[in-house]
């Protein structure tokens, strides 16, 4: 009951006063719980739609159409590249108010990478990090980059990695591709404990083997420096917010 009340309160903050949302095509989203909110912009809900469990992203505000379009486009790029991502089942609008809705298939029995990492013993973490590095390598191999690279944006199920958040996916072209890819990889590595930085040499070797990039000592050194800098910046930003 407390969870239901919390869900209704979160929906009410976006102007929704019922747990059932009507789409423009006449179908309904029955909201089970609110997973994430970005006030005034977006909420993500776990729902039932056409008798199946789904996740719905509901975009509101003046940029709703642009953000929804960018998210759908990123998912399309991932799918075309053969990268696992939850299937986009429906792109629609709400029937009674301006809002764009993307409905995604639920990947059942999956956990996000941040949750998975917390369950692992020290000896398992290197292999898990390697699995995520291979996923980022797959992005880069197809000249895609996840600009919002957080562990929560990866789902894990039976050692298969699903990339979330199409809104953060960009295509790489032109100059500075190598530099951007290296910084992107460093961003992923910065999510792991600094005590595990001894892994970076092995992880970069795995990245190179999956992308066909020449494994150069100078690039490895640059990757190590970038990883530390990104981690320090993130820690400083977090501390400033808390203070």
mmCIF file with all atom_site columns, C-alpha atoms in Angstrom, residues 182-183 185-200 220-236:
data_model
loop_
_atom_site.group_PDB
_atom_site.id
_atom_site.type_symbol
_atom_site.label_atom_id
_atom_site.label_alt_id
_atom_site.label_comp_id
_atom_site.label_asym_id
_atom_site.label_entity_id
_atom_site.label_seq_id
_atom_site.pdbx_PDB_ins_code
_atom_site.Cartn_x
_atom_site.Cartn_y
_atom_site.Cartn_z
_atom_site.occupancy
_atom_site.B_iso_or_equiv
_atom_site.pdbx_formal_charge
_atom_site.auth_seq_id
_atom_site.auth_comp_id
_atom_site.auth_asym_id
_atom_site.auth_atom_id
_atom_site.pdbx_PDB_model_num
ATOM 1  C CA . UNK A 1 182 ? 39.481 6.634  -25.292 1.00 0.00 ? 182 UNK A CA 1
ATOM 2  C CA . UNK A 1 183 ? 37.754 9.163  -23.030 1.00 0.00 ? 183 UNK A CA 1
ATOM 3  C CA . UNK A 1 185 ? 36.392 3.960  -22.182 1.00 0.00 ? 185 UNK A CA 1
ATOM 4  C CA . UNK A 1 186 ? 38.069 5.877  -19.354 1.00 0.00 ? 186 UNK A CA 1
ATOM 5  C CA . UNK A 1 187 ? 34.631 7.020  -18.173 1.00 0.00 ? 187 UNK A CA 1
ATOM 6  C CA . UNK A 1 188 ? 33.552 3.392  -17.867 1.00 0.00 ? 188 UNK A CA 1
ATOM 7  C CA . UNK A 1 189 ? 36.734 2.406  -16.020 1.00 0.00 ? 189 UNK A CA 1
ATOM 8  C CA . UNK A 1 190 ? 36.310 5.332  -13.616 1.00 0.00 ? 190 UNK A CA 1
ATOM 9  C CA . UNK A 1 191 ? 33.133 3.676  -12.293 1.00 0.00 ? 191 UNK A CA 1
ATOM 10 C CA . UNK A 1 192 ? 35.233 0.937  -10.694 1.00 0.00 ? 192 UNK A CA 1
ATOM 11 C CA . UNK A 1 193 ? 37.204 1.309  -7.478  1.00 0.00 ? 193 UNK A CA 1
ATOM 12 C CA . UNK A 1 194 ? 40.581 3.024  -7.765  1.00 0.00 ? 194 UNK A CA 1
ATOM 13 C CA . UNK A 1 195 ? 42.069 -0.024 -6.033  1.00 0.00 ? 195 UNK A CA 1
ATOM 14 C CA . UNK A 1 196 ? 41.176 -1.994 -9.151  1.00 0.00 ? 196 UNK A CA 1
ATOM 15 C CA . UNK A 1 197 ? 43.142 0.218  -11.545 1.00 0.00 ? 197 UNK A CA 1
ATOM 16 C CA . UNK A 1 198 ? 45.701 -2.557 -11.838 1.00 0.00 ? 198 UNK A CA 1
ATOM 17 C CA . UNK A 1 199 ? 43.188 -4.134 -14.190 1.00 0.00 ? 199 UNK A CA 1
ATOM 18 C CA . UNK A 1 200 ? 43.386 -1.351 -16.747 1.00 0.00 ? 200 UNK A CA 1
ATOM 19 C CA . UNK A 1 220 ? 47.421 2.875  -22.361 1.00 0.00 ? 220 UNK A CA 1
ATOM 20 C CA . UNK A 1 221 ? 49.225 5.566  -20.368 1.00 0.00 ? 221 UNK A CA 1
ATOM 21 C CA . UNK A 1 222 ? 46.752 8.166  -21.619 1.00 0.00 ? 222 UNK A CA 1
ATOM 22 C CA . UNK A 1 223 ? 43.841 5.912  -20.645 1.00 0.00 ? 223 UNK A CA 1
ATOM 23 C CA . UNK A 1 224 ? 45.189 5.561  -17.115 1.00 0.00 ? 224 UNK A CA 1
ATOM 24 C CA . UNK A 1 225 ? 45.572 9.320  -16.721 1.00 0.00 ? 225 UNK A CA 1
ATOM 25 C CA . UNK A 1 226 ? 42.090 9.979  -18.116 1.00 0.00 ? 226 UNK A CA 1
ATOM 26 C CA . UNK A 1 227 ? 40.531 7.426  -15.774 1.00 0.00 ? 227 UNK A CA 1
ATOM 27 C CA . UNK A 1 228 ? 42.053 9.134  -12.737 1.00 0.00 ? 228 UNK A CA 1
ATOM 28 C CA . UNK A 1 229 ? 41.085 12.614 -13.924 1.00 0.00 ? 229 UNK A CA 1
ATOM 29 C CA . UNK A 1 230 ? 37.483 11.624 -14.589 1.00 0.00 ? 230 UNK A CA 1
ATOM 30 C CA . UNK A 1 231 ? 37.189 9.920  -11.209 1.00 0.00 ? 231 UNK A CA 1
ATOM 31 C CA . UNK A 1 232 ? 38.609 12.980 -9.452  1.00 0.00 ? 232 UNK A CA 1
ATOM 32 C CA . UNK A 1 233 ? 36.245 15.304 -11.312 1.00 0.00 ? 233 UNK A CA 1
ATOM 33 C CA . UNK A 1 234 ? 33.260 13.145 -10.428 1.00 0.00 ? 234 UNK A CA 1
ATOM 34 C CA . UNK A 1 235 ? 34.285 13.018 -6.759  1.00 0.00 ? 235 UNK A CA 1
ATOM 35 C CA . UNK A 1 236 ? 34.761 16.792 -6.678  1.00 0.00 ? 236 UNK A CA 1
#
